[in-house]
Amino acid sequence: MIKATSGASILDTMVLNPVQYEAVCYDGGPQLVFAGAGTGKTRVLTAKIAFLIEQKKILPAQIFAATFTNKAAAEMRARLETVFGLPCQGLWIGTFHSLCARLLRRQADKLGFPASFTIYDSDDQVKLLKKILLQYKIDERVMTPRSVAGAISKFKNACVTPAQAAAREGSFYDREINRIYEAYQTALKKAAALDFDDLLMQSVLLLRNFGDVAAHYQDFFRYVLIDEYQDTNLAQFYFVKLLAARHNHVFAVGDDDQSIYGWRGAVVDNILSFEKHFTGTKIFTLEQNYRSTGPILSFANEAITPNVHRARKRLQATRPGGVPVVVSQYRDDRDEADAVADTLAASIAGACAAGEMAILFRTNAQSRVFEETLRKRKIAYKLVGGTSFYERKEIKDCLAYLRLLANPLDDISCERILNVPPRGLGEKTEGALLEYAGQKQKSLLQTICSEPLDPFGPRAQRGLQDIKSVFELLGEMNARKESPHEILNQMLTLTGYLDNLENDDSEVSENRIENVNELVNALTTWNEENPDKSLCDFLEEVSLVSDIDEWDKTATAVNLMTMHCAKGLEFKTVFLVGCEDGILPSRQNFDDERKIEEERRLFYVGITRAMNALYCSYALQRFRFGMVTPMAPSRFLRAIDQKSYTFIDTSSAYAPPPRSETPQFSRRDFAGPSVKDDYSYSQETVQYHRGQQVLHKVYGQGKILAINGFGADMRMTVLFTDGSRRKMIAKYAQLEIA
DNA sequence: CCATCACCACTTTTT
DNA sequence: GTGGTGATGG
């Protein structure tokens, strides 16, 4: 480590190693910084901005810096402002999506959108696609809204417009998709809405199709900085290429080994062939890892080595000492959770604060067992992600009102609130309203507010009149620039939304009331912090928050999140749970070696979050999809030399259960790489047939309704005498023939 | 029109 | 366990 010494500079206060320092101060054109996990990437990026503002005298407003999360952006800005005292007014720093939204709001008219356009999330997207599929009379079994959404997303991530898509050769299915894509884009435009992918694609189209706009921004933005470059997609690449065309100052930071977003269109090739696309590129490689101890790093290096598609590099440990990585085998998911809780409790009582520890898993569904166990043990935890606050029904309802107020063309939001709270506007009225609006060539809300309501029955008229007066009042408030939280409060009163929830005394609605109140609070706070921002700004922020943006590092609770979510974070102690084939790697990626490599990178990302202690674990069976399923240790673990970790098998610590309860598979001790893939099961098969009366030791007598598969994979549905119907795996169910 | 219940299919990761 | 959908009765 050396300290920068060129004159009195902010850089002097930042401890940078020689490569970091060189990367920060280099100013000879495009730069690519390969920054392995824990090598000080954020530090370099922050220092680079400081260098540009302080040394190169670049105006903050002329720097375009794309980060991976809003949180990272906010932290960097705060650091620059408060620690270094640099004015960052106008600095373009944020996620690609929010930066593009900012750009598009300013130039919306060029693309034929109002500046107040709405941002549709995947939920809205699916709703809109459902409507279109219905219109086109396409059977949902042939094409689901989700699959179409995926296809459209693919187009947009590669910046393929409907016209370009239509010009391509393709199967009947492809042509159908193209038709829907075009209809979908038309519908979005009519609703003055953009989806997530549009934010990127339309920004590219803006620069591509409007030479003067492009020239302006190309001239204006002197430097373009991109973090996590390995996770950019084609649209983002085009955008960067266009934006930096004039000054050619591109500063990209990333790590191909941490590319984990291929499934949503990211192209690792963006980083791997950066040099080819930006001539005169200088490459910097950061390999000094300051985060993890030696044992964790060797484990990480070993884990990622099998990947073929990567730029060769190896992280160097700088921290001395360290305890071995622990790999543990458990009987089932509950045992795994219990053991993790034990270790957590011991650590909290000892050396490590709860907030410094994290449980990382592959899928959100895995969080459940841990939540239950931790709650039982009274260990405070914080679940990051899952269904985020803003995706809850009641919150989306409230936001739909606000969105509709900001953009009366948004029919999806209007349909959402039409009968929420219930006001007698059911399916029939909705259909009639849709029809009527179509005739009048207006949006739903416009029709309700400005057309005679005579064609509707008296009941419907009353309901529609309700909506009309609500929006007239809210519209006036908005026009008087009253604060968004007052508008929300007024909405809740006028519509009786809260009253409606209060009348329903179920536990769910109690929770919902709390959530709505939380929304009011959030909006109030936001309003205080951003007195000059509008309702539109709030809605945009809400649409673009990511799960991790909500995360608070200082909280004194154990962190639970997916490995994807944990990217960019670090914890003193990390539990990598559910390291099982079928989960990590996911079964759905078994057939594709490239996807397996991405799963392996995810495993690598998980490992490299750990600073001092890493526990990897797997269970031999776990409760999934409503039944107990046998599991085998992850192939990623099996590929690591057993000398690189300490193995603990707690599954054999149990006293052998009575014979009738013993699962009928041979439980082999895990023995590192020497173990073969044959986690075989004994052939002690019983002949079952449909309609047979059987006896279960917990549920009692029942009848076999259906049998699927055979041998070790046999599953059956059994109807028990208590009326319950259960799916079970034959070899665990231990059914006796009655 | 609305609330309720039974049944279904689905659970990879997310801006 | 979830959540969405469809049939049924109030």
XYZ file of N, CA, C and O in Angstrom, chain A residues 340-464:
500
model
N -27.175 -23.547 12.031
C -26.780 -22.179 11.704
C -27.170 -21.253 12.844
O -26.386 -20.401 13.279
N -28.380 -21.467 13.382
C -28.839 -20.646 14.502
C -27.926 -20.814 15.721
O -27.623 -19.841 16.412
N -27.498 -22.064 15.962
C -26.559 -22.310 17.071
C -25.308 -21.463 16.918
O -24.884 -20.773 17.839
N -24.716 -21.560 15.738
C -23.477 -20.817 15.481
C -23.708 -19.316 15.601
O -22.887 -18.603 16.175
N -24.838 -18.872 15.072
C -25.155 -17.441 15.152
C -25.246 -17.000 16.602
O -24.641 -15.991 16.999
N -26.001 -17.775 17.385
C -26.201 -17.406 18.784
C -24.860 -17.327 19.515
O -24.607 -16.387 20.264
N -24.016 -18.321 19.275
C -22.706 -18.340 19.913
C -21.876 -17.128 19.492
O -21.221 -16.490 20.314
N -21.938 -16.789 18.212
C -21.143 -15.669 17.715
C -21.634 -14.351 18.279
O -20.845 -13.485 18.638
N -22.967 -14.207 18.335
C -23.528 -12.960 18.850
C -23.115 -12.775 20.301
O -22.758 -11.688 20.738
N -23.137 -13.908 21.062
C -22.713 -13.857 22.462
C -21.219 -13.585 22.551
O -20.730 -13.076 23.550
N -20.475 -13.945 21.483
C -19.035 -13.784 21.515
C -18.545 -12.600 20.717
O -18.850 -11.448 21.030
N -17.845 -12.910 19.641
C -17.068 -11.879 18.978
C -17.775 -11.112 17.872
O -17.361 -10.016 17.516
N -18.823 -11.690 17.300
C -19.346 -11.089 16.072
C -20.754 -10.524 16.243
O -21.658 -11.211 16.710
N -20.926 -9.272 15.881
C -22.246 -8.645 15.966
C -23.173 -9.250 14.918
O -22.734 -9.663 13.843
N -24.459 -9.293 15.239
C -25.441 -9.911 14.354
C -25.406 -9.293 12.952
O -25.480 -9.993 11.944
N -25.275 -7.973 12.916
C -25.298 -7.283 11.632
C -24.109 -7.594 10.741
O -24.110 -7.287 9.555
N -23.091 -8.229 11.313
C -21.893 -8.569 10.540
C -21.988 -9.959 9.945
O -21.022 -10.467 9.386
N -23.147 -10.601 10.130
C -23.287 -11.969 9.640
C -24.435 -12.062 8.646
O -25.393 -11.289 8.706
N -24.304 -13.012 7.738
C -25.356 -13.156 6.733
C -25.576 -14.611 6.378
O -24.640 -15.407 6.332
N -26.829 -14.940 6.153
C -27.185 -16.248 5.613
C -27.546 -16.011 4.148
O -28.451 -15.227 3.854
N -26.819 -16.653 3.255
C -27.063 -16.449 1.824
C -27.603 -17.724 1.193
O -27.097 -18.817 1.437
N -28.642 -17.584 0.370
C -29.233 -18.750 -0.281
C -29.485 -18.457 -1.751
O -29.422 -17.313 -2.192
N -29.782 -19.539 -2.479
C -29.976 -19.414 -3.920
C -31.359 -18.852 -4.266
O -31.524 -18.031 -5.143
N -32.383 -19.369 -3.563
C -33.745 -18.951 -3.899
C -34.433 -18.331 -2.687
O -34.164 -18.716 -1.545
N -35.324 -17.415 -2.931
C -36.034 -16.754 -1.847
C -36.809 -17.730 -0.974
O -36.933 -17.532 0.226
N -37.319 -18.791 -1.605
C -38.133 -19.758 -0.867
C -37.348 -20.386 0.282
O -37.935 -20.819 1.273
N -36.038 -20.441 0.150
C -35.225 -21.052 1.183
C -35.197 -20.253 2.484
O -34.774 -20.771 3.514
N -35.611 -19.023 2.436
C -35.508 -18.181 3.631
C -36.449 -18.648 4.736
O -36.178 -18.456 5.913
N -37.531 -19.293 4.343
C -38.599 -19.623 5.285
C -38.127 -20.384 6.537
O -38.381 -19.961 7.657
N -37.424 -21.516 6.312
C -36.962 -22.323 7.449
C -36.115 -21.491 8.392
O -36.205 -21.643 9.610
N -35.270 -20.652 7.826
C -34.387 -19.844 8.665
C -35.180 -18.815 9.447
O -34.922 -18.587 10.614
N -36.162 -18.220 8.791
C -37.004 -17.250 9.488
C -37.695 -17.897 10.674
O -37.707 -17.358 11.780
N -38.276 -19.072 10.434
C -38.988 -19.769 11.502
C -38.050 -20.085 12.661
O -38.350 -19.807 13.821
N -36.901 -20.652 12.311
C -35.952 -21.047 13.348
C -35.450 -19.830 14.127
O -35.420 -19.840 15.360
N -35.084 -18.783 13.425
C -34.538 -17.612 14.102
C -35.591 -16.942 14.981
O -35.289 -16.461 16.069
N -36.826 -16.942 14.504
C -37.890 -16.346 15.287
C -38.071 -17.132 16.586
O -38.197 -16.563 17.661
N -38.079 -18.453 16.425
C -38.240 -19.314 17.596
C -37.109 -19.068 18.606
O -37.320 -19.024 19.802
N -35.907 -18.891 18.076
C -34.750 -18.727 18.956
C -34.534 -17.278 19.385
O -33.537 -16.951 20.011
N -35.433 -16.417 18.964
C -35.359 -14.997 19.307
C -34.050 -14.340 18.848
O -33.449 -13.544 19.581
N -33.600 -14.730 17.690
C -32.433 -14.071 17.103
C -32.949 -13.063 16.081
O -33.692 -13.433 15.167
N -32.595 -11.815 16.253
C -33.092 -10.786 15.349
C -32.506 -10.981 13.951
O -31.323 -11.243 13.799
N -33.368 -10.902 12.946
C -32.873 -11.043 11.578
C -33.549 -10.028 10.672
O -34.590 -9.475 11.002
N -32.909 -9.799 9.547
C -33.494 -8.883 8.574
C -33.499 -9.587 7.230
O -32.459 -9.978 6.728
N -34.691 -9.774 6.693
C -34.813 -10.414 5.390
C -34.765 -9.351 4.304
O -35.579 -8.435 4.298
N -33.792 -9.462 3.419
C -33.675 -8.485 2.344
C -34.284 -9.091 1.078
O -33.970 -10.222 0.737
N -35.145 -8.333 0.427
C -35.719 -8.820 -0.813
C -36.957 -9.651 -0.589
O -37.715 -9.399 0.325
N -37.122 -10.676 -1.399
C -38.371 -11.399 -1.359
C -39.418 -10.511 -1.995
O -39.101 -9.786 -2.934
N -40.634 -10.541 -1.465
C -41.583 -9.570 -2.021
C -41.331 -8.244 -1.336
O -41.529 -8.121 -0.144
N -40.856 -7.332 -2.114
C -40.494 -6.051 -1.542
C -41.753 -5.295 -1.119
O -42.858 -5.577 -1.571
N -41.546 -4.356 -0.253
C -42.625 -3.544 0.286
C -43.522 -2.986 -0.820
O -44.744 -3.062 -0.763
N -42.885 -2.481 -1.850
C -43.646 -1.804 -2.893
C -44.351 -2.753 -3.853
O -45.007 -2.333 -4.777
N -44.178 -4.061 -3.622
C -44.873 -5.015 -4.470
C -46.115 -5.571 -3.792
O -46.833 -6.376 -4.364
N -46.357 -5.144 -2.558
C -47.532 -5.654 -1.862
C -48.790 -5.058 -2.447
O -48.798 -3.923 -2.893
N -49.852 -5.860 -2.366
C -51.118 -5.470 -2.990
C -51.595 -4.102 -2.532
O -51.896 -3.226 -3.344
N -51.646 -3.936 -1.199
C -52.219 -2.695 -0.683
C -51.380 -1.485 -1.081
O -51.916 -0.408 -1.361
N -50.061 -1.691 -1.143
C -49.180 -0.599 -1.524
C -49.361 -0.275 -3.008
O -49.456 0.892 -3.417
N -49.462 -1.338 -3.801
C -49.669 -1.118 -5.226
C -51.015 -0.439 -5.490
O -51.129 0.375 -6.409
N -52.008 -0.767 -4.688
C -53.301 -0.100 -4.810
C -53.142 1.402 -4.598
O -53.595 2.214 -5.405
N -52.511 1.747 -3.488
C -52.321 3.166 -3.162
C -51.520 3.861 -4.250
O -51.863 4.957 -4.708
N -50.449 3.213 -4.663
C -49.599 3.826 -5.679
C -50.349 3.972 -6.997
O -50.113 4.921 -7.745
N -51.259 3.029 -7.265
C -52.018 3.107 -8.512
C -52.820 4.411 -8.566
O -52.919 5.047 -9.610
N -53.387 4.806 -7.424
C -54.113 6.088 -7.376
C -53.172 7.239 -7.720
O -53.494 8.120 -8.511
N -52.004 7.214 -7.081
C -51.051 8.302 -7.296
C -50.544 8.308 -8.737
O -50.395 9.361 -9.359
N -50.302 7.113 -9.248
C -49.818 7.016 -10.623
C -50.852 7.539 -11.600
O -50.527 8.215 -12.579
N -52.083 7.193 -11.318
C -53.168 7.617 -12.193
C -53.323 9.130 -12.161
O -53.629 9.759 -13.175
N -53.072 9.678 -11.003
C -53.144 11.126 -10.860
C -52.039 11.782 -11.688
O -52.260 12.792 -12.357
N -50.851 11.183 -11.655
C -49.720 11.740 -12.405
C -49.873 11.495 -13.901
O -49.398 12.272 -14.720
N -50.518 10.395 -14.234
C -50.658 10.044 -15.646
C -52.030 9.414 -15.900
O -52.199 8.219 -15.751
N -52.999 10.244 -16.305
C -54.375 9.759 -16.470
C -54.540 8.785 -17.643
O -55.613 8.225 -17.825
N -53.464 8.579 -18.393
C -53.564 7.666 -19.533
C -53.303 6.215 -19.124
O -53.494 5.291 -19.910
N -52.846 6.044 -17.894
C -52.410 4.732 -17.426
C -53.610 3.827 -17.105
O -54.072 3.754 -15.980
N -54.091 3.111 -18.120
C -55.279 2.281 -17.955
C -55.062 1.091 -17.035
O -55.988 0.635 -16.369
N -53.842 0.589 -16.991
C -53.580 -0.556 -16.119
C -53.823 -0.158 -14.658
O -54.461 -0.888 -13.904
N -53.330 1.013 -14.286
C -53.563 1.489 -12.915
C -55.038 1.764 -12.685
O -55.565 1.515 -11.605
N -55.708 2.290 -13.707
C -57.128 2.608 -13.552
C -57.939 1.333 -13.345
O -58.798 1.268 -12.475
N -57.626 0.304 -14.111
C -58.339 -0.967 -13.948
C -58.095 -1.532 -12.552
O -58.969 -2.150 -11.961
N -56.886 -1.304 -12.066
C -56.543 -1.823 -10.756
C -57.411 -1.221 -9.647
O -57.870 -1.926 -8.755
N -57.661 0.079 -9.743
C -58.375 0.742 -8.644
C -59.874 0.901 -8.898
O -60.602 1.350 -8.022
N -60.305 0.504 -10.085
C -61.701 0.695 -10.469
C -62.651 0.243 -9.368
O -63.560 0.962 -8.987
N -62.371 -0.940 -8.836
C -63.272 -1.474 -7.824
C -62.557 -1.716 -6.497
O -62.912 -2.606 -5.744
N -61.528 -0.911 -6.245
C -60.779 -1.032 -4.996
C -60.729 0.313 -4.305
O -60.117 1.233 -4.812
N -61.344 0.489 -3.158
C -62.208 -0.473 -2.472
C -63.498 -0.737 -3.256
O -63.852 0.068 -4.126
N -64.206 -1.835 -2.946
C -65.389 -2.216 -3.713
C -66.387 -1.068 -3.816
O -66.754 -0.467 -2.819
N -66.763 -0.733 -5.051
C -67.779 0.295 -5.230
C -68.751 -0.089 -6.336
O -69.229 0.770 -7.080
N -68.988 -1.386 -6.431
C -70.012 -1.853 -7.367
C -69.621 -1.817 -8.830
O -70.482 -1.814 -9.696
N -68.324 -1.753 -9.094
C -67.881 -1.733 -10.489
C -67.204 -3.059 -10.813
O -65.995 -3.178 -10.715
N -67.998 -4.028 -11.173
C -67.462 -5.365 -11.425
C -67.016 -5.558 -12.855
O -66.855 -4.611 -13.624
N -66.881 -6.823 -13.200
C -66.383 -7.202 -14.515
C -67.213 -6.587 -15.635
O -66.684 -6.125 -16.638
N -68.512 -6.635 -15.420
C -69.426 -6.189 -16.475
C -69.244 -4.704 -16.769
O -69.133 -4.299 -17.917
N -69.213 -3.921 -15.712
C -69.037 -2.487 -15.889
C -67.683 -2.196 -16.514
O -67.564 -1.318 -17.371
N -66.683 -2.948 -16.073
C -65.350 -2.718 -16.608
C -65.335 -2.920 -18.124
O -64.783 -2.102 -18.864
N -65.984 -4.008 -18.550
C -66.076 -4.280 -19.981
C -66.772 -3.149 -20.728
O -66.295 -2.679 -21.768
N -67.884 -2.701 -20.156
C -68.656 -1.631 -20.788
C -67.839 -0.345 -20.851
O -67.843 0.366 -21.863
N -67.100 -0.082 -19.775
C -66.281 1.127 -19.715
C -65.170 1.073 -20.759
O -64.906 2.063 -21.466
N -64.568 -0.092 -20.871
C -63.496 -0.294 -21.856
C -64.017 -0.014 -23.262
O -63.389 0.688 -24.067
N -65.171 -0.555 -23.517
C -65.828 -0.400 -24.819
C -66.117 1.088 -25.098
O -65.803 1.630 -26.150
N -66.712 1.719 -24.109
C -67.104 3.127 -24.189
C -65.875 4.020 -24.427
O -65.871 4.894 -25.292
N -64.821 3.740 -23.651
C -63.585 4.520 -23.795
C -62.989 4.341 -25.188
O -62.475 5.291 -25.790
N -63.121 3.109 -25.694
C -62.615 2.829 -27.034
C -63.336 3.685 -28.075
O -62.697 4.285 -28.947
N -64.645 3.764 -27.946
C -65.434 4.593 -28.868
C -65.009 6.054 -28.814
O -64.893 6.725 -29.828
N -64.798 6.522 -27.591
C -64.480 7.939 -27.399
C -62.999 8.230 -27.631
O -62.569 9.374 -27.524
N -62.217 7.182 -27.869
C -60.773 7.352 -28.080
C -60.101 8.037 -26.895
O -59.261 8.923 -27.079
N -60.508 7.635 -25.706
C -59.925 8.233 -24.518
C -59.472 7.141 -23.563
O -59.884 5.991 -23.694
N -58.671 7.528 -22.602
C -58.272 6.560 -21.584
C -59.452 6.336 -20.644
O -60.435 7.072 -20.679
N -59.359 5.331 -19.806
C -60.459 5.011 -18.896
C -60.776 6.184 -17.972
O -61.932 6.583 -17.833
N -59.742 6.726 -17.344
C -59.987 7.809 -16.399
C -60.538 9.053 -17.107
O -61.460 9.708 -16.601
N -59.995 9.332 -18.279
C -60.497 10.476 -19.046
C -61.976 10.292 -19.364
O -62.773 11.233 -19.279
N -62.326 9.075 -19.726
C -63.718 8.786 -20.047
C -64.599 8.991 -18.825
O -65.652 9.638 -18.898
N -64.153 8.447 -17.695
C -64.939 8.581 -16.468
C -65.118 10.055 -16.106
O -66.200 10.488 -15.700
N -64.056 10.826 -16.290
C -64.083 12.211 -15.815
C -64.714 13.203 -16.793
O -65.168 14.256 -16.380
N -64.696 12.882 -18.072
C -65.147 13.927 -18.992
C -66.242 13.482 -19.973
O -66.625 14.247 -20.851
N -66.754 12.273 -19.838
C -67.834 11.850 -20.718
C -69.107 11.664 -19.904
O -69.040 11.334 -18.713
N -70.263 11.857 -20.532
C -71.514 11.600 -19.811
C -71.591 10.122 -19.412
O -71.160 9.255 -20.172
N -72.121 9.875 -18.239
C -72.144 8.501 -17.746
C -73.508 7.831 -17.944
O -73.780 6.769 -17.392
N -74.356 8.483 -18.768
C -75.708 7.958 -19.014
C -75.759 6.504 -19.443
O -76.644 5.769 -19.008
N -74.828 6.085 -20.324
C -74.969 4.706 -20.823
C -74.878 3.640 -19.740
O -75.201 2.492 -20.007
N -74.441 4.003 -18.532
C -74.289 2.993 -17.489
C -75.523 2.915 -16.607
O -76.296 3.885 -16.495
N -75.715 1.782 -15.994
C -76.820 1.606 -15.069
C -76.638 2.487 -13.844
O -75.534 2.999 -13.615
N -77.682 2.660 -13.044
C -77.607 3.591 -11.905
C -76.517 3.215 -10.904
O -75.810 4.084 -10.392
N -76.361 1.919 -10.661
C -75.369 1.466 -9.690
C -73.945 1.798 -10.158
O -73.136 2.335 -9.402
N -73.690 1.449 -11.422
C -72.373 1.721 -12.002
C -72.113 3.221 -12.035
O -71.009 3.682 -11.742
N -73.158 3.975 -12.381
C -72.998 5.429 -12.443
C -72.529 5.991 -11.111
O -71.662 6.863 -11.065
N -73.126 5.468 -10.048
C -72.754 5.961 -8.730
C -71.263 5.686 -8.461
O -70.534 6.563 -8.001
N -70.836 4.459 -8.784
C -69.442 4.088 -8.584
C -68.501 4.955 -9.405
O -67.480 5.449 -8.904
N -68.854 5.138 -10.658
C -67.995 5.926 -11.546
C -67.941 7.381 -11.085
O -66.896 8.024 -11.131
